[in-house]
Coordinates of C-alpha atoms in Angstrom, one line a residue:
Chain W
M1 CA -24.3 -23.3 68.0
N2 CA -27.9 -22.6 67.0
A3 CA -30.6 -24.6 65.4
N4 CA -29.9 -23.2 62.0
M5 CA -26.4 -24.3 62.2
A6 CA -27.5 -27.8 63.2
M7 CA -29.9 -27.9 60.3
L8 CA -27.1 -27.0 57.9
L9 CA -25.0 -29.8 59.3
I10 CA -27.8 -32.3 58.8
L11 CA -28.4 -31.1 55.3
I12 CA -24.7 -31.5 54.6
S13 CA -24.8 -34.9 56.1
S14 CA -27.8 -35.9 53.9
V15 CA -26.0 -34.6 50.8
F16 CA -22.9 -36.7 51.6
G17 CA -25.2 -39.6 52.3
A18 CA -27.0 -39.2 49.0
F19 CA -23.8 -39.2 47.0
S20 CA -22.5 -42.1 49.0
T21 CA -25.6 -44.1 48.0
L22 CA -25.1 -43.0 44.4
L23 CA -21.5 -44.2 44.4
F24 CA -22.6 -47.4 46.1
K25 CA -25.0 -48.0 43.3
M26 CA -22.5 -47.2 40.6
G27 CA -19.8 -49.3 42.3
S28 CA -22.1 -52.2 42.6
E29 CA -21.9 -52.8 38.9
F30 CA -18.3 -53.7 39.2
K31 CA -16.4 -56.5 41.0
M32 CA -16.1 -56.0 44.7
N33 CA -12.5 -55.4 45.5
L34 CA -10.2 -52.7 46.9
S35 CA -9.6 -51.3 43.5
N36 CA -13.3 -50.6 43.1
K37 CA -12.9 -46.8 43.5
K38 CA -16.6 -46.0 43.4
M39 CA -17.3 -48.4 46.2
M40 CA -14.4 -47.1 48.2
G41 CA -15.6 -43.6 47.6
A42 CA -19.0 -44.6 48.8
V43 CA -17.6 -45.9 52.1
F44 CA -15.6 -42.8 52.5
L45 CA -18.5 -40.5 51.9
A46 CA -20.8 -42.5 54.2
G47 CA -18.2 -42.0 56.9
F48 CA -18.3 -38.3 56.4
S49 CA -22.0 -38.3 56.4
F50 CA -22.0 -40.2 59.7
L51 CA -19.6 -37.7 61.3
F52 CA -21.7 -34.7 60.4
Y53 CA -24.8 -36.6 61.5
L54 CA -23.3 -37.3 64.9
Y55 CA -22.2 -33.7 65.4
A56 CA -25.7 -32.5 64.5
L57 CA -27.3 -35.0 66.7
K58 CA -25.8 -33.3 69.7
H59 CA -27.3 -29.9 68.9
A60 CA -30.5 -30.2 66.9
P61 CA -34.0 -31.1 68.0
L62 CA -34.5 -34.7 67.1
T63 CA -37.6 -34.1 65.0
F64 CA -35.6 -31.9 62.6
I65 CA -33.1 -34.6 62.2
Y66 CA -35.6 -37.2 61.0
L67 CA -37.3 -34.7 58.9
I68 CA -34.2 -34.1 56.9
A69 CA -33.0 -37.7 57.1
S70 CA -36.2 -38.6 55.2
I71 CA -35.1 -36.2 52.5
S72 CA -32.4 -38.7 51.6
Y73 CA -35.0 -40.7 49.7
I74 CA -35.9 -37.7 47.7
W75 CA -32.2 -37.0 47.0
A76 CA -31.9 -40.6 45.8
V77 CA -34.7 -40.1 43.3
I78 CA -33.2 -36.8 42.1
L79 CA -29.7 -38.2 41.6
A80 CA -31.1 -41.3 39.9
K81 CA -32.9 -39.0 37.4
T82 CA -30.1 -36.5 36.8
I83 CA -27.0 -38.6 37.0
L84 CA -28.1 -42.2 36.3
K85 CA -30.8 -41.1 33.8
E86 CA -33.3 -43.5 35.3
K87 CA -36.9 -43.1 34.3
I88 CA -39.0 -41.6 37.1
N89 CA -42.7 -42.3 36.9
K90 CA -45.7 -41.3 38.9
Y91 CA -45.6 -44.5 41.0
K92 CA -42.1 -43.8 42.1
I93 CA -42.8 -40.2 43.1
A94 CA -46.0 -41.1 44.9
G95 CA -44.3 -44.0 46.7
V96 CA -41.4 -41.9 47.8
C97 CA -43.7 -39.1 49.1
L98 CA -45.7 -41.7 51.1
V99 CA -42.5 -43.1 52.6
C100 CA -41.3 -39.7 53.6
M101 CA -44.6 -38.8 55.2
G102 CA -44.6 -42.1 57.0
I103 CA -41.1 -41.5 58.4
I104 CA -41.9 -38.0 59.6
I105 CA -45.1 -39.1 61.4
L106 CA -43.3 -42.1 62.9
Q107 CA -40.7 -39.9 64.5
I108 CA -42.8 -37.0 65.7
Chain N
M1 CA 33.0 -56.0 50.2
Y2 CA 29.7 -56.0 48.4
K3 CA 31.0 -53.2 46.2
E4 CA 33.8 -55.4 45.0
K5 CA 31.5 -58.4 44.3
L6 CA 29.1 -56.1 42.4
K7 CA 31.9 -54.7 40.3
Q8 CA 33.0 -58.2 39.5
Q9 CA 29.5 -59.3 38.6
L10 CA 28.7 -56.3 36.4
G11 CA 32.1 -56.7 34.7
S12 CA 31.5 -60.4 33.9
L13 CA 27.9 -59.7 32.8
L14 CA 29.1 -57.3 30.1
Q15 CA 32.5 -58.8 29.6
A16 CA 34.2 -55.5 30.5
K17 CA 37.5 -55.1 32.4
N18 CA 36.7 -52.2 34.5
V19 CA 33.8 -51.1 36.6
A20 CA 33.5 -48.0 38.7
L21 CA 30.6 -47.5 41.1
F22 CA 28.8 -44.2 41.5
S23 CA 25.9 -42.7 43.4
S24 CA 23.8 -42.6 40.2
C25 CA 23.8 -43.1 36.5
R26 CA 23.9 -39.4 35.8
N27 CA 26.8 -38.8 38.1
A28 CA 28.7 -41.6 36.4
L29 CA 28.0 -39.9 33.0
Y30 CA 29.0 -36.5 34.4
T31 CA 32.3 -37.8 35.8
L32 CA 33.0 -39.6 32.6
L33 CA 32.4 -36.5 30.5
L34 CA 34.5 -34.4 32.9
S35 CA 37.4 -36.8 32.3
F36 CA 37.2 -36.1 28.6
D37 CA 38.2 -32.5 29.3
L38 CA 35.6 -31.1 27.0
A39 CA 36.3 -27.7 25.4
K40 CA 33.6 -25.1 25.2
G41 CA 31.3 -25.9 22.3
D42 CA 32.2 -29.7 22.2
E43 CA 29.0 -31.5 21.2
I44 CA 27.6 -34.7 22.6
I45 CA 24.7 -36.2 20.7
V46 CA 21.9 -37.7 22.7
Q47 CA 18.3 -38.5 21.8
K48 CA 15.6 -35.9 22.4
F49 CA 13.3 -38.5 24.0
I50 CA 15.1 -38.6 27.3
C51 CA 15.0 -37.6 31.0
D52 CA 16.4 -34.1 31.5
S53 CA 19.1 -35.4 33.7
L54 CA 21.2 -36.5 30.8
P55 CA 21.4 -33.2 28.9
N56 CA 21.9 -31.6 32.4
A57 CA 24.9 -33.8 33.1
I58 CA 26.4 -32.9 29.7
T59 CA 25.9 -29.2 30.2
A60 CA 27.4 -29.4 33.7
A61 CA 30.4 -31.2 32.4
G62 CA 31.0 -28.3 30.0
G63 CA 29.7 -30.0 26.8
K64 CA 26.9 -29.0 24.5
P65 CA 24.1 -31.5 24.3
V66 CA 22.8 -31.9 20.8
L67 CA 19.3 -33.3 21.0
V68 CA 18.4 -35.6 18.1
E69 CA 14.9 -37.0 17.2
V70 CA 14.3 -40.7 17.8
D71 CA 12.8 -43.4 15.5
E72 CA 9.0 -43.4 15.9
K73 CA 8.9 -47.1 16.2
T74 CA 11.8 -48.2 18.3
F75 CA 12.1 -45.0 20.4
N76 CA 15.9 -45.2 19.9
L77 CA 18.3 -42.8 18.0
D78 CA 17.3 -42.3 14.4
L79 CA 20.4 -43.0 12.4
E80 CA 19.6 -40.5 9.6
E81 CA 19.0 -37.7 12.1
V82 CA 22.3 -38.5 13.9
K83 CA 24.2 -38.3 10.6
K84 CA 22.6 -34.9 9.9
N85 CA 23.7 -33.6 13.3
I86 CA 27.3 -34.8 13.4
T87 CA 29.7 -31.8 13.1
D88 CA 33.4 -31.2 13.5
R89 CA 32.8 -30.5 17.2
T90 CA 31.0 -33.8 17.9
K91 CA 32.9 -35.8 20.5
A92 CA 30.6 -38.6 21.5
I93 CA 27.2 -40.2 20.9
I94 CA 25.1 -41.4 23.8
F95 CA 23.0 -44.4 22.8
V96 CA 20.0 -44.9 25.1
H97 CA 18.4 -48.3 25.1
T98 CA 15.0 -46.8 25.5
Y99 CA 12.8 -48.9 27.8
G100 CA 15.4 -51.6 27.4
N101 CA 15.3 -51.9 23.6
P102 CA 18.7 -52.3 22.0
S103 CA 17.4 -51.9 18.4
G104 CA 19.7 -49.8 16.3
I105 CA 22.8 -50.1 18.4
V106 CA 24.9 -51.9 15.7
E107 CA 24.3 -49.1 13.1
V108 CA 25.2 -46.4 15.6
K109 CA 28.3 -48.3 16.6
E110 CA 29.4 -48.6 13.0
L111 CA 28.8 -44.9 12.5
C112 CA 30.9 -44.1 15.6
K113 CA 33.7 -46.3 14.3
E114 CA 33.6 -44.6 10.9
R115 CA 33.6 -41.1 12.2
G116 CA 36.0 -41.7 15.1
L117 CA 33.4 -40.8 17.8
I118 CA 33.2 -42.1 21.3
L119 CA 30.1 -44.3 21.9
I120 CA 28.5 -44.2 25.3
E121 CA 25.7 -46.6 26.1
D122 CA 23.0 -45.8 28.6
I123 CA 21.7 -49.2 29.7
A124 CA 19.7 -47.8 32.7
H125 CA 16.7 -50.0 31.6
A126 CA 18.6 -52.5 29.6
L127 CA 20.9 -54.7 31.7
G128 CA 20.2 -58.2 30.4
A129 CA 19.0 -57.1 27.0
S130 CA 21.0 -58.1 23.9
Y131 CA 21.4 -57.6 20.2
G132 CA 22.3 -60.6 18.1
G133 CA 23.5 -62.4 21.1
K134 CA 25.8 -59.6 22.3
K135 CA 24.8 -57.9 25.5
A136 CA 23.5 -54.4 25.5
G137 CA 26.2 -52.4 27.2
S138 CA 29.1 -54.3 25.6
F139 CA 29.0 -52.3 22.3
G140 CA 30.2 -48.9 23.3
D141 CA 33.4 -47.5 24.6
Y142 CA 31.7 -46.7 27.9
T143 CA 28.5 -47.9 29.4
V144 CA 26.5 -46.3 32.3
Y145 CA 24.0 -48.1 34.4
S146 CA 21.5 -47.1 37.1
F147 CA 20.5 -49.3 40.1
T148 CA 17.2 -47.6 40.5
K149 CA 15.4 -48.5 37.2
Q150 CA 15.4 -52.3 37.0
L151 CA 16.1 -52.7 40.7
I152 CA 14.6 -51.3 43.9
N153 CA 17.3 -49.2 45.5
F154 CA 18.1 -45.9 47.2
G155 CA 20.5 -45.0 44.5
G156 CA 23.6 -46.2 42.8
G157 CA 25.0 -46.4 39.3
A158 CA 28.0 -47.7 37.5
L159 CA 30.4 -47.0 34.7
I160 CA 31.4 -50.1 32.9
T161 CA 34.2 -50.0 30.3
N162 CA 37.3 -51.7 28.9
H163 CA 39.3 -48.5 29.1
D164 CA 41.2 -47.5 32.2
V165 CA 39.1 -46.0 35.0
K166 CA 41.8 -45.0 37.5
E167 CA 41.6 -41.3 36.6
I168 CA 37.8 -41.3 36.7
V169 CA 37.8 -42.9 40.1
L170 CA 40.1 -40.3 41.4
L171 CA 38.0 -37.6 39.9
R172 CA 34.9 -39.2 41.4
D173 CA 36.4 -39.3 44.9
S174 CA 37.5 -35.7 44.7
L175 CA 34.0 -34.6 43.8
D176 CA 32.3 -36.5 46.6
Q177 CA 30.2 -34.6 49.1
S178 CA 27.6 -35.6 51.6
P179 CA 24.2 -36.2 50.0
G180 CA 21.2 -33.9 50.1
F181 CA 18.5 -34.6 52.7
M182 CA 15.7 -35.8 50.4
T183 CA 18.0 -37.6 47.9
Y184 CA 17.5 -41.1 49.2
P185 CA 13.7 -41.1 49.9
K186 CA 13.0 -39.6 46.5
R187 CA 15.1 -42.1 44.6
F188 CA 13.6 -44.9 46.6
M189 CA 10.1 -43.9 45.8
G190 CA 10.9 -43.5 42.1
S191 CA 12.6 -46.8 42.0
L192 CA 9.7 -48.5 43.7
Y193 CA 7.3 -47.2 41.1
E194 CA 9.6 -48.1 38.2
T195 CA 10.0 -51.7 39.3
R196 CA 6.8 -52.7 40.9
A197 CA 4.2 -50.2 39.6
F198 CA 1.3 -50.0 42.0
S199 CA -1.1 -47.1 42.2
L200 CA 0.1 -45.7 45.5
S201 CA 3.7 -45.6 44.4
K202 CA 2.6 -43.7 41.3
V203 CA 0.8 -41.1 43.5
L204 CA 3.9 -40.6 45.4
V205 CA 6.1 -40.2 42.3
D206 CA 3.6 -37.8 40.8
F207 CA 3.7 -35.8 44.0
V208 CA 7.5 -35.6 44.0
R209 CA 7.6 -34.8 40.3
R210 CA 5.2 -31.9 40.7
K211 CA 7.0 -30.6 43.8
N212 CA 10.3 -30.7 42.0
N213 CA 9.3 -29.0 38.9
L214 CA 12.3 -27.0 40.0
R215 CA 15.0 -28.7 38.1
I216 CA 16.6 -30.1 41.3
A217 CA 15.0 -33.4 40.6
N218 CA 17.1 -33.9 37.5
D219 CA 20.3 -32.2 38.8
L220 CA 23.4 -34.0 39.7
D221 CA 23.8 -35.4 43.2
K222 CA 26.3 -34.0 45.6
K223 CA 27.3 -37.4 46.6
F224 CA 29.3 -39.3 44.0
T225 CA 30.3 -42.6 45.5
C226 CA 28.1 -45.7 45.9
S227 CA 27.5 -47.0 49.4
E228 CA 27.8 -50.6 50.6
V229 CA 24.1 -50.8 51.2
E230 CA 23.2 -49.8 47.7
A231 CA 25.8 -52.3 46.4
Y232 CA 24.3 -55.0 48.5
L233 CA 20.8 -54.4 47.4
A234 CA 21.8 -54.3 43.8
L235 CA 23.8 -57.5 44.1
R236 CA 20.8 -59.3 45.7
Q237 CA 18.4 -58.3 43.0
L238 CA 20.7 -59.0 40.1
K239 CA 20.1 -62.7 40.9
S240 CA 16.5 -62.4 40.0
L241 CA 17.0 -60.0 37.0
K242 CA 17.0 -62.8 34.5
S243 CA 13.7 -64.3 35.6
N244 CA 12.2 -60.8 36.0
I245 CA 13.1 -60.0 32.4
R246 CA 11.5 -63.3 31.3
K247 CA 8.3 -62.2 33.0
R248 CA 8.5 -58.8 31.5
S249 CA 8.9 -60.2 28.0
R250 CA 5.9 -62.4 28.6
N251 CA 3.9 -59.3 29.6
F252 CA 5.2 -57.4 26.5
N253 CA 4.3 -60.2 24.1
Y254 CA 0.8 -60.5 25.5
L255 CA 0.2 -56.7 25.4
S256 CA 1.5 -56.5 21.8
N257 CA -1.4 -58.8 20.7
F258 CA -3.8 -56.0 21.3
V259 CA -2.1 -52.6 20.7
K260 CA 0.6 -50.9 18.8
T261 CA 3.7 -50.8 21.0
Q262 CA 7.4 -50.3 20.9
K263 CA 9.1 -52.1 17.9
I264 CA 11.8 -54.5 18.9
E265 CA 14.1 -55.4 15.9
E266 CA 14.3 -59.1 15.0
K267 CA 17.8 -59.6 16.3
A268 CA 17.2 -57.6 19.4
Q269 CA 16.2 -59.0 22.8
S270 CA 14.7 -56.1 24.9
S271 CA 14.6 -56.2 28.7
H272 CA 11.1 -54.6 28.4
N273 CA 11.5 -52.4 31.4
Y274 CA 8.4 -50.3 30.4
L275 CA 5.3 -51.3 28.6
S276 CA 4.2 -48.6 26.2
I277 CA 1.2 -48.0 24.1
I278 CA 1.4 -45.9 21.0
A279 CA -1.7 -43.9 20.2
S280 CA -2.6 -42.0 17.0
D281 CA -2.7 -38.6 18.7
R282 CA -2.7 -36.8 22.0
Q283 CA -6.4 -37.2 22.6
K284 CA -6.3 -41.0 22.2
A285 CA -3.3 -41.1 24.5
E286 CA -5.2 -39.1 27.2
S287 CA -8.1 -41.5 27.0
L288 CA -5.7 -44.4 27.5
L289 CA -4.3 -42.6 30.5
K290 CA -7.7 -42.5 32.1
K291 CA -8.1 -46.3 31.7
S292 CA -5.5 -47.2 34.2
S293 CA -4.3 -45.2 37.2
L294 CA -0.8 -46.6 36.5
F295 CA -0.1 -45.0 33.1
L296 CA 2.1 -41.9 32.8
F297 CA 3.0 -39.7 29.9
P298 CA 6.7 -40.2 29.0
W299 CA 9.5 -37.7 28.7
K300 CA 8.5 -34.5 27.0
G301 CA 10.0 -32.7 24.0
S302 CA 10.1 -35.4 21.4
K303 CA 7.7 -35.9 18.5
I304 CA 6.6 -39.2 20.1
S305 CA 6.1 -37.8 23.6
D306 CA 2.5 -36.8 23.1
K307 CA 1.4 -40.0 21.3
Q308 CA 2.4 -42.5 23.8
V309 CA 1.7 -43.6 27.4
F310 CA 3.8 -46.0 29.4
V311 CA 3.6 -48.1 32.5
P312 CA 6.6 -49.6 34.3
N313 CA 6.5 -53.3 33.4
S314 CA 6.2 -55.0 36.8
P315 CA 7.1 -58.8 36.8
K316 CA 4.0 -59.2 39.0
F317 CA 1.6 -58.1 36.2
N318 CA -0.6 -60.9 35.0
R319 CA -2.9 -61.2 31.9
K320 CA -5.8 -59.8 33.8
K321 CA -3.9 -56.7 34.8
I322 CA -2.7 -56.1 31.2
D323 CA -6.3 -56.7 29.9
S324 CA -7.4 -53.8 32.2
F325 CA -4.9 -51.5 30.3
V326 CA -6.4 -52.2 26.9
K327 CA -9.9 -53.5 27.3
E328 CA -13.0 -51.7 28.4
N329 CA -14.0 -52.1 32.1
T330 CA -13.0 -55.8 32.6
N331 CA -14.2 -55.4 36.2
K332 CA -17.7 -54.7 35.1
V333 CA -20.2 -57.4 36.1
E334 CA -22.7 -58.3 33.4
T335 CA -26.1 -58.8 34.9
K336 CA -29.6 -58.9 33.4
K337 CA -31.7 -56.2 35.1
N338 CA -34.5 -57.7 37.1
N339 CA -36.5 -55.2 39.2
A340 CA -38.6 -57.9 41.0
L341 CA -35.4 -59.7 42.1
A342 CA -33.9 -56.3 43.1
V343 CA -36.9 -55.5 45.3
S344 CA -36.8 -58.9 46.9
L345 CA -33.1 -58.6 47.6
A346 CA -33.6 -55.1 49.0
L347 CA -36.3 -56.5 51.3
I348 CA -34.0 -59.3 52.5
C349 CA -31.3 -56.7 53.1
T350 CA -33.7 -54.6 55.2
V351 CA -34.7 -57.7 57.3
I352 CA -31.0 -58.4 57.9
I353 CA -30.2 -54.8 58.8
S354 CA -33.2 -54.5 61.1
V355 CA -32.2 -57.6 63.0
A356 CA -28.7 -56.1 63.2
Q357 CA -30.1 -52.8 64.6
I358 CA -32.0 -54.7 67.3
L359 CA -28.9 -56.7 68.2
L360 CA -26.8 -53.5 68.3
K361 CA -29.4 -52.0 70.6
F362 CA -28.9 -54.9 73.0
G363 CA -25.2 -54.8 72.5
S364 CA -24.9 -51.1 73.2
E365 CA -26.3 -51.6 76.7
A366 CA -23.1 -53.4 77.7
F367 CA -20.9 -51.2 75.6
N368 CA -17.7 -49.7 76.8
I369 CA -14.4 -49.0 75.1
S370 CA -12.3 -52.1 75.8
L371 CA -11.0 -55.2 74.2
N372 CA -13.4 -57.5 75.9
Q373 CA -16.1 -56.2 73.6
I374 CA -15.3 -59.1 71.3
Y375 CA -17.3 -61.1 73.8
N376 CA -20.2 -58.7 73.5
Y377 CA -22.0 -61.2 71.2
P378 CA -25.0 -59.0 70.3
L379 CA -22.6 -56.2 69.3
V380 CA -20.3 -58.4 67.2
G381 CA -23.2 -60.2 65.7
G382 CA -25.0 -57.0 64.9
M383 CA -22.0 -55.6 63.1
A384 CA -21.5 -58.9 61.2
L385 CA -25.2 -58.8 60.1
Y386 CA -24.8 -55.1 59.0
F387 CA -21.9 -56.2 56.8
M388 CA -24.0 -59.0 55.3
G389 CA -26.8 -56.6 54.7
A390 CA -24.5 -54.3 52.8
I391 CA -23.4 -57.2 50.6
V392 CA -27.0 -58.2 49.8
L393 CA -27.6 -54.5 49.0
V394 CA -24.8 -54.6 46.5
Y395 CA -26.6 -57.4 44.7
A396 CA -29.9 -55.6 44.9
F397 CA -28.3 -52.5 43.3
R398 CA -26.7 -54.6 40.6
Q399 CA -30.1 -55.9 39.6
G400 CA -32.3 -52.8 39.8
E401 CA -32.6 -49.1 39.7
L402 CA -31.4 -46.7 42.4
S403 CA -34.8 -45.0 42.4
V404 CA -36.5 -48.3 43.2
V405 CA -34.1 -50.1 45.5
Y406 CA -33.2 -47.2 47.8
P407 CA -36.8 -46.2 48.7
V408 CA -37.6 -49.9 49.3
T409 CA -34.9 -49.9 52.1
A410 CA -37.1 -47.5 54.0
S411 CA -39.1 -50.6 55.0
S412 CA -36.5 -51.0 57.6
F413 CA -38.4 -48.5 59.7
V414 CA -41.4 -50.8 59.7
M415 CA -39.3 -53.9 60.4
V416 CA -37.4 -52.3 63.3
A417 CA -40.7 -51.1 64.8
L418 CA -42.3 -54.6 64.5
L419 CA -39.2 -56.3 65.9
S420 CA -39.1 -53.8 68.8
I421 CA -42.7 -54.8 69.7
F422 CA -41.6 -58.4 69.9
F423 CA -38.2 -58.3 71.4
L424 CA -38.0 -55.0 73.3
N425 CA -41.7 -55.0 74.4
E426 CA -42.3 -51.5 73.0
V427 CA -45.9 -50.3 72.6
L428 CA -47.0 -48.4 69.5
V429 CA -49.7 -45.8 69.6
L430 CA -52.2 -45.4 66.8
E431 CA -50.3 -42.7 64.8
K432 CA -47.3 -44.9 64.7
W433 CA -49.3 -47.8 63.2
L434 CA -50.7 -45.3 60.7
S435 CA -47.2 -44.2 59.7
L436 CA -46.0 -47.8 59.4
G437 CA -48.9 -48.3 57.0
L438 CA -47.9 -45.3 55.0
I439 CA -44.3 -46.4 54.6
T440 CA -45.5 -49.9 53.6
L441 CA -47.9 -48.5 51.1
G442 CA -45.2 -46.2 49.7
V443 CA -42.7 -49.0 49.4
S444 CA -45.2 -51.1 47.6
I445 CA -46.0 -48.4 45.1
V446 CA -42.4 -47.7 44.4
G447 CA -41.9 -51.5 43.9
L448 CA -44.8 -51.4 41.5
G449 CA -43.3 -48.4 39.8
G450 CA -40.2 -50.3 39.0
E451 CA -42.2 -52.9 37.2
K452 CA -43.8 -50.4 34.9

């Protein structure tokens, strides 16, 4: 397995993670029980995300992993805008960019 | 032994002299029709709104099923339609107590008397129902019953009548073969869904239905006789039938406060085996279907098929469950949105999760795969804290927006770094401090953004 493949795995992991977070948010508006399908879906997707992450962890350079992991925050904002129709203002965008930069520098 | 007891009990319930046990309701009907020695072209009237297995049994016995529309309200045979369809070749009318509703039985019985036709009652759903104090199943010349609709069972059915059954029993035994491989599991799953109605059982039933779009599902069984096990199970559950019907009636009455449902005539006491909701059109019915994972569309082919959804009426349903069928999102939690509270909760969550991470790091040093890990307190504690953190996060999400709460959780990077300095004696270089500053600044700005 080469680095590209590992990158792909991490990307898949981050997409799963992002949708897991989205479902978690949607599910949080309902009562917490086993019939809360969104929440159950979130747990399921998080598990998937984690599996891909573990697999990639074996093969990819660590810096790549954190680089892409930090993208999860950008994913969250995109999903919030497109699916949940949340308002995204300058503050949110600037804040998320700073957070991502911080995470990348922290791990390099 | 159990078979004899069951025969006695069914006989006394319906005040009938003779009971013959079968492997299923449809096989009972088939054997009965076979004993009539139907000539080619002899017609049997049955309602259009019915499981294919009935017409199939009629055809197999050499008769011609004449499918007649049902009353839109009661879902039972429409008397006028029946009258239109009676011909010189009509031998018998099968009256189905749809979903347990005996409405209309008296009129059909009178019609049969007048025209000299045999009346067969199908009480698969309706044991325990009555009309004007007379039990459903005691009106007709013959009555067929299934053990898998009101009861949980692997199979079994009965023919109940005041006529002689010796010949029919002989015929039954001569037809008997060993059962097909999947017969019992399929029937058991179906019966589980029809009596208890939970999501998983519906998924299984759906699966079997789709797999058997082949007509096998509604064909006759090779086996014709009832086994002791089936008789025992039926006997056991007949004891609680009365109280179950009481609970089902309670559910029906509650549901009928909110929606248009099956009409039960004044004199009739239905056993309410299914709860149905009548919609104005197919589209409305589909939207109802989406509301609860338990609903199904009923038998196809009739004018009411598309406008109705049903759910097996489990005695375990309560008001809350029924509310969820008819009301919007009763599980939704009403909260006032409060971004400041959401951010605070998200921060509390990250503190908890950061402590959890440090504990897990300690715990992982002593980690191996064995049972004594339950004494690995940092590991267990770390996992418990993780779970707590997730709960707090739920509340944070409830209060605020995804685009605020989620970025705020990035502050866990800062917390973990700080905690590592104190507890793991790690040393941070200048760039790391800089990056922690960036994250903190970013989180603060996002938090502010939520306020705007």
